[in-house]
Short mmCIF file of N, CA, C and O in Angstrom, two decimals:
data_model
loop_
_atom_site.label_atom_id
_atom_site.label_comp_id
_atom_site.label_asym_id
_atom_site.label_seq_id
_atom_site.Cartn_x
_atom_site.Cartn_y
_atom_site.Cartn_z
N UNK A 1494 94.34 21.84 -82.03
CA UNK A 1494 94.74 21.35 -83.33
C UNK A 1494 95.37 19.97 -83.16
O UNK A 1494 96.51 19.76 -82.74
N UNK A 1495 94.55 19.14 -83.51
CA UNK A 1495 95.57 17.42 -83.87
C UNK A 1495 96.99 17.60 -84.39
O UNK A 1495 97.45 18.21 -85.35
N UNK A 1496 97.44 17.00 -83.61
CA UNK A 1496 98.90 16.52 -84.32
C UNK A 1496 99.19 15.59 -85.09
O UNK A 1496 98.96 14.40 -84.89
N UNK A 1497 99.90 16.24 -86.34
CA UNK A 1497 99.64 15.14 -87.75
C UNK A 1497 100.58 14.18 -86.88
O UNK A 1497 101.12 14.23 -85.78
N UNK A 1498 100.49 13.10 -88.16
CA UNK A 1498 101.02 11.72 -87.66
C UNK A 1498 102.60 11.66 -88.76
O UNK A 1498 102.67 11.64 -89.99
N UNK A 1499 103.57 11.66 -87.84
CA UNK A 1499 104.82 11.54 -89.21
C UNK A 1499 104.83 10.64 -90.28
O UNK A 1499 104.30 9.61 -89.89
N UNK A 1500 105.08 10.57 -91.09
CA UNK A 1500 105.34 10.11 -92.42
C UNK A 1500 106.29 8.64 -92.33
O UNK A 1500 107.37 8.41 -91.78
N UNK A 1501 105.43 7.81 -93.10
CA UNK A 1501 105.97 6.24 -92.72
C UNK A 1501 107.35 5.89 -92.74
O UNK A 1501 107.83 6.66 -93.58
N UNK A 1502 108.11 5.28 -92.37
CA UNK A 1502 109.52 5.07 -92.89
C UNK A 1502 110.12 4.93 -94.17
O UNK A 1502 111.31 5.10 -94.44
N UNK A 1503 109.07 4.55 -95.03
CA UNK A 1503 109.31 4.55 -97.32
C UNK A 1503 109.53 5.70 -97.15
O UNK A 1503 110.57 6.19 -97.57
N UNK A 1504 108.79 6.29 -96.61
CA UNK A 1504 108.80 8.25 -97.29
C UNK A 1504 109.82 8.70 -96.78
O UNK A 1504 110.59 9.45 -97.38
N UNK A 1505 110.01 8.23 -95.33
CA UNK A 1505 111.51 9.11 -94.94
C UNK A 1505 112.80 8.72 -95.43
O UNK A 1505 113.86 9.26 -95.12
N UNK A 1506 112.67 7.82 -96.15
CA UNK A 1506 114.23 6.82 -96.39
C UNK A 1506 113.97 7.14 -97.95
O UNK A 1506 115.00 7.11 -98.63
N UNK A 1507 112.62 7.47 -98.73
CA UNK A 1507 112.98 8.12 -100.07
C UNK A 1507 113.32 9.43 -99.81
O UNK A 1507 114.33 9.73 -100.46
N UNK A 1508 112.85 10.48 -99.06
CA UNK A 1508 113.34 11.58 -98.44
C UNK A 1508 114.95 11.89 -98.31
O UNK A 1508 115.42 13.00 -98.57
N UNK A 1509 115.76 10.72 -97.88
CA UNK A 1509 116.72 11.22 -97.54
C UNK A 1509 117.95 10.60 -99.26
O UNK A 1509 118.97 10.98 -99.83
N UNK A 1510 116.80 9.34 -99.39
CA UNK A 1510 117.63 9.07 -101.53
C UNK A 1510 117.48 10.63 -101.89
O UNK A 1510 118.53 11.26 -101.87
N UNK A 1511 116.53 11.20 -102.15
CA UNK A 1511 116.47 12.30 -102.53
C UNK A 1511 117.23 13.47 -102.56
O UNK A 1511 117.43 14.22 -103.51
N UNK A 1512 117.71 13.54 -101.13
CA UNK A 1512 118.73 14.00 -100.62
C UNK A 1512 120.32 14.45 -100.90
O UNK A 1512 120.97 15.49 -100.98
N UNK A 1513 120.53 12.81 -101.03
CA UNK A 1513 121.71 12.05 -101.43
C UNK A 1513 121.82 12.63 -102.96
O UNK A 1513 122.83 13.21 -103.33
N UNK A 1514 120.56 12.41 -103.91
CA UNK A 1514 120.68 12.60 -105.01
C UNK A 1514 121.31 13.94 -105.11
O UNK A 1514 122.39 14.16 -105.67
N UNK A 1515 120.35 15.03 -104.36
CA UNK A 1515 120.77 16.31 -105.03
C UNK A 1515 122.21 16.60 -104.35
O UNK A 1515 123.03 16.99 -105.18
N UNK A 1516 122.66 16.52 -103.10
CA UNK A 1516 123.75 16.33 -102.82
C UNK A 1516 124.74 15.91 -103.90
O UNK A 1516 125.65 16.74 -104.03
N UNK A 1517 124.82 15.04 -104.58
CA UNK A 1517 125.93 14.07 -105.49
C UNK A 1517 125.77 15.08 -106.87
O UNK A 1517 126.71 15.39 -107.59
N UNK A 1518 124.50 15.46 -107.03
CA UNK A 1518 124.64 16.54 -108.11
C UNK A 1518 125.11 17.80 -108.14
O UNK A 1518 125.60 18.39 -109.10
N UNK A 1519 124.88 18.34 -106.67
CA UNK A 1519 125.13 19.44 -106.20
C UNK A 1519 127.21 19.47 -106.25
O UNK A 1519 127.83 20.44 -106.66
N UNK A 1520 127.79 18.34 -105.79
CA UNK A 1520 129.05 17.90 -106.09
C UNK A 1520 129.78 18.22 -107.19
O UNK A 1520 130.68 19.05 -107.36
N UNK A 1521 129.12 17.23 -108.11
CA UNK A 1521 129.42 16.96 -109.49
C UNK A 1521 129.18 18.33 -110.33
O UNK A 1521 129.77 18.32 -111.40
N UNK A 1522 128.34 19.65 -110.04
CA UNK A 1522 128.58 20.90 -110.57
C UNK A 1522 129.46 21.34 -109.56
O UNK A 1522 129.69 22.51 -109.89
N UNK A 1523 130.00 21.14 -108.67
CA UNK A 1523 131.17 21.22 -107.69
C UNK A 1523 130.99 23.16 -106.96
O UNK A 1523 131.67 24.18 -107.01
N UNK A 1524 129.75 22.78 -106.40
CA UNK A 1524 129.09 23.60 -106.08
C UNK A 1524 129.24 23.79 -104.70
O UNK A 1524 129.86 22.80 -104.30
N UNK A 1525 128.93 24.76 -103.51
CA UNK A 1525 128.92 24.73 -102.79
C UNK A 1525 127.21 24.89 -101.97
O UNK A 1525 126.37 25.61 -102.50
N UNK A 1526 126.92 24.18 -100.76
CA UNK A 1526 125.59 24.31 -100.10
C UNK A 1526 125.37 25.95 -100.59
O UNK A 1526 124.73 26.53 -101.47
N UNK A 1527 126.22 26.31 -99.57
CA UNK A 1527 126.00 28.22 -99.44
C UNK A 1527 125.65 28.70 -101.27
O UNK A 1527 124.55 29.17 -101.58
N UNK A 1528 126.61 28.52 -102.17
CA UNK A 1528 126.35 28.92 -103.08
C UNK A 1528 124.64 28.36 -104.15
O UNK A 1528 123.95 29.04 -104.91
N UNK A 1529 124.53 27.19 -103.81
CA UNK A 1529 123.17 26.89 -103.85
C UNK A 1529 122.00 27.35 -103.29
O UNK A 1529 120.93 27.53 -103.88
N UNK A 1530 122.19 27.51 -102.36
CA UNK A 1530 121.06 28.45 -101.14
C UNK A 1530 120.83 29.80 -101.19
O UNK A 1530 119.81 30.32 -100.75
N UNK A 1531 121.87 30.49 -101.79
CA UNK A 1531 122.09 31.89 -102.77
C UNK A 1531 121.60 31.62 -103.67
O UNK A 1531 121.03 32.67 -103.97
N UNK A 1532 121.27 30.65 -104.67
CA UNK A 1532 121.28 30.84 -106.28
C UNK A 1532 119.28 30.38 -105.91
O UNK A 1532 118.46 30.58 -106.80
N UNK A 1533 118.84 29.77 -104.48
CA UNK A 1533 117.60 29.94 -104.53
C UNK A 1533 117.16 30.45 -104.07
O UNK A 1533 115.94 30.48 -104.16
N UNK A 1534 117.92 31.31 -103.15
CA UNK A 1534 116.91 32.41 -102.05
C UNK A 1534 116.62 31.38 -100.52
O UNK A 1534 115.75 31.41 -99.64
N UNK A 1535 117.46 30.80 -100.70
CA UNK A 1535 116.65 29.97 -98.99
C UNK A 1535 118.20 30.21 -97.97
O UNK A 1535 119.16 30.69 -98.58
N UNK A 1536 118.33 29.99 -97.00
CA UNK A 1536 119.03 29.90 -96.25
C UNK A 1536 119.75 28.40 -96.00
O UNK A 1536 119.15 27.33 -96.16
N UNK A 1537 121.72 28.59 -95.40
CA UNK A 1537 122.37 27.72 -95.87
C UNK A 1537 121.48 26.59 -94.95
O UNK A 1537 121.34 25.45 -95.38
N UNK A 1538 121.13 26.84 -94.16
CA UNK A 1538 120.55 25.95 -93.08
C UNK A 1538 119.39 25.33 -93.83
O UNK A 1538 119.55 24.21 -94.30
N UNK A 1539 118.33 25.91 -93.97
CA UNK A 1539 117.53 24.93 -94.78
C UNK A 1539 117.51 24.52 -96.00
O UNK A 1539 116.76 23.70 -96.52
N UNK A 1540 118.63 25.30 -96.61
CA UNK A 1540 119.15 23.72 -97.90
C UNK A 1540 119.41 22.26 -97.28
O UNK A 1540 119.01 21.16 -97.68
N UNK A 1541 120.30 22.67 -96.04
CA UNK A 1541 121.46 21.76 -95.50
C UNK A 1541 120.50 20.33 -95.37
O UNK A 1541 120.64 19.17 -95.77
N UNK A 1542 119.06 21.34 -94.30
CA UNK A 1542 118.34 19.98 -94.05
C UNK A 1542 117.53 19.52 -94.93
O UNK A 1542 116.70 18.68 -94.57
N UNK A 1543 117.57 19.94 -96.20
CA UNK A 1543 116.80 19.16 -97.42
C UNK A 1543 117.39 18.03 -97.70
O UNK A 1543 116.90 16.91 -97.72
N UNK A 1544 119.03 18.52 -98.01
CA UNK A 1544 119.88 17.67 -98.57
C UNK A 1544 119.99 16.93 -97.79
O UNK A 1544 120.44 15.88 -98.25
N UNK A 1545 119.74 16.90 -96.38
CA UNK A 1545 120.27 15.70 -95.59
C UNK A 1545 118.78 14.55 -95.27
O UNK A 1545 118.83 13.47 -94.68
N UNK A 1546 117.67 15.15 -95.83
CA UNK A 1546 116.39 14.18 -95.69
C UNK A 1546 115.91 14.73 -94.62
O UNK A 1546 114.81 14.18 -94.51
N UNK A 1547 116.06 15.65 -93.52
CA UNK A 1547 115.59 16.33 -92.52
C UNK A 1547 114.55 17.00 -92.29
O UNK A 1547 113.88 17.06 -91.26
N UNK A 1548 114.29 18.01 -94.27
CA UNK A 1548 113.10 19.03 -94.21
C UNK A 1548 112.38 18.09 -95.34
O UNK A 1548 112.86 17.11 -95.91
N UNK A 1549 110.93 18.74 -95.52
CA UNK A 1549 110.02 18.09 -96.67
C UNK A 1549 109.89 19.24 -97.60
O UNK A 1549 108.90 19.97 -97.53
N UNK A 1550 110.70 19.40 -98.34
CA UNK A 1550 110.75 20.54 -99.68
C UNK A 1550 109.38 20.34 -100.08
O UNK A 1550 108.58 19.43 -99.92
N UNK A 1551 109.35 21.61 -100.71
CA UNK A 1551 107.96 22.14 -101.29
C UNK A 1551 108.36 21.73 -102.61
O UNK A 1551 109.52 21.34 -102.73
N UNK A 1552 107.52 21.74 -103.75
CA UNK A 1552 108.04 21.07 -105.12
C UNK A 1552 108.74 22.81 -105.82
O UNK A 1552 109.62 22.78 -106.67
N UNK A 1553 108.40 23.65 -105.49
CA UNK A 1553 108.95 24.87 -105.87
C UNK A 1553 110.31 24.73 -105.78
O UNK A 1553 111.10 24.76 -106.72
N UNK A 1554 110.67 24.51 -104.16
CA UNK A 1554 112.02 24.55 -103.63
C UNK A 1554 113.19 23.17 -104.61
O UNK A 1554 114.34 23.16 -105.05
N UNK A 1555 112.17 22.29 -104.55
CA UNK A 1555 113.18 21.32 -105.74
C UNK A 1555 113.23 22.06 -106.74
O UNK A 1555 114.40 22.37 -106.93
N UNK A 1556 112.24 22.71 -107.81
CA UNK A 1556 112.24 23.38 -109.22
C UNK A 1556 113.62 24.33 -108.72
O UNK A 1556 114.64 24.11 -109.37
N UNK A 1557 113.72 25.42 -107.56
CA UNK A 1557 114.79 26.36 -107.60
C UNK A 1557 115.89 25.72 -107.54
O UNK A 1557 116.84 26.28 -108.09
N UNK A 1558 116.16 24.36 -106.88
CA UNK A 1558 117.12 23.99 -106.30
C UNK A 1558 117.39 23.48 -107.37
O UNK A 1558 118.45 24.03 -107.65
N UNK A 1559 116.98 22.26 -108.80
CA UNK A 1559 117.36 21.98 -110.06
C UNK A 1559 117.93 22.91 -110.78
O UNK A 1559 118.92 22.65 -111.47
N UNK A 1560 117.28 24.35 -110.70
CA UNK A 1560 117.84 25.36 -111.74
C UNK A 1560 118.94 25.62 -111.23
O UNK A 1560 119.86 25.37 -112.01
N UNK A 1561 119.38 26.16 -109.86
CA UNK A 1561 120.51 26.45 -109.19
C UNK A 1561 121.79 25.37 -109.51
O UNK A 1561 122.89 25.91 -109.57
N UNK A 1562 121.77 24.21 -109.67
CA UNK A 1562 122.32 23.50 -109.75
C UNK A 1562 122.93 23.22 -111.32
O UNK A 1562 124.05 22.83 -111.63
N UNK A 1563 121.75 23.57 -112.22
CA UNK A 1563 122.09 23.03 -113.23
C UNK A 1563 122.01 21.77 -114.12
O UNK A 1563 122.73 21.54 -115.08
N UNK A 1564 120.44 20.55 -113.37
CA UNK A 1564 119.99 19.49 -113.99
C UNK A 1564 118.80 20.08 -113.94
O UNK A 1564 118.28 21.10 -113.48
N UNK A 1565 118.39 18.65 -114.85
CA UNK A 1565 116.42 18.51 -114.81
C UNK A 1565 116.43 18.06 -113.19
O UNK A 1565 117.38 17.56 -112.58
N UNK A 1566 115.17 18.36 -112.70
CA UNK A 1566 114.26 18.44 -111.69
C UNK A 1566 114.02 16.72 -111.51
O UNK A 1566 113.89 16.05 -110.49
N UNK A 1567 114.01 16.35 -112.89
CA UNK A 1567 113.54 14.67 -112.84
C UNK A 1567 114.92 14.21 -112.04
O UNK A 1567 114.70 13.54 -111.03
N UNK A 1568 116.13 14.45 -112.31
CA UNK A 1568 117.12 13.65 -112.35
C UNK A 1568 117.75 13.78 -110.38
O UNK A 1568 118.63 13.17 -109.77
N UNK A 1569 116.53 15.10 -109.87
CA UNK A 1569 116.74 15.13 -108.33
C UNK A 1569 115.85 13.65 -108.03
O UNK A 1569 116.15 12.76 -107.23
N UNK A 1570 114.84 13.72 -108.82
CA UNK A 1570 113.90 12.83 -107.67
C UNK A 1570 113.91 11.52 -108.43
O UNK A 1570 113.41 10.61 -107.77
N UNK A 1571 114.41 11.10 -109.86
CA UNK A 1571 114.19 9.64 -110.01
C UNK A 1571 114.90 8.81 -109.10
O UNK A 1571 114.77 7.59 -109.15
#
């Protein structure tokens, strides 16, 4: 099996805005990781590395992670 080729540096540095975003929202409902990662079913660990730009969320995992939180979905990724 070929080994994909990683993802250019735009994508990883919007990856980790992204991040940042839901992080600062995740705050501002003054929420906790753990309690987010509960409210989607994933583990605290792979929230942790979403939020930190580490993992490549599935668009599901943003939709759970917006509801959990308590914004639109737009306002993770504009």
């Amino acid at each position: 099996m070929p080994r994909s080729t990683p993802p250019p540096d735009w994508v990883l540095a919007r990856r980790r805005q992204i991040g940042d975003q839901i992080r600062a929202a995740r705050l501002h409902a003054n929420l906790t990781q753990q309690t987010v990662a509960e409210r989607t079913g994933m583990d605290r660990d792979t929230y942790g590395r979403i939020e930190r730009g580490h993992s490549t969320p599935l668009l599901d995992s943003l939709i759970l992670i917006a509801d959990a939180i308590g914004v639109p979905l737009s306002q993770l990724v504009k």
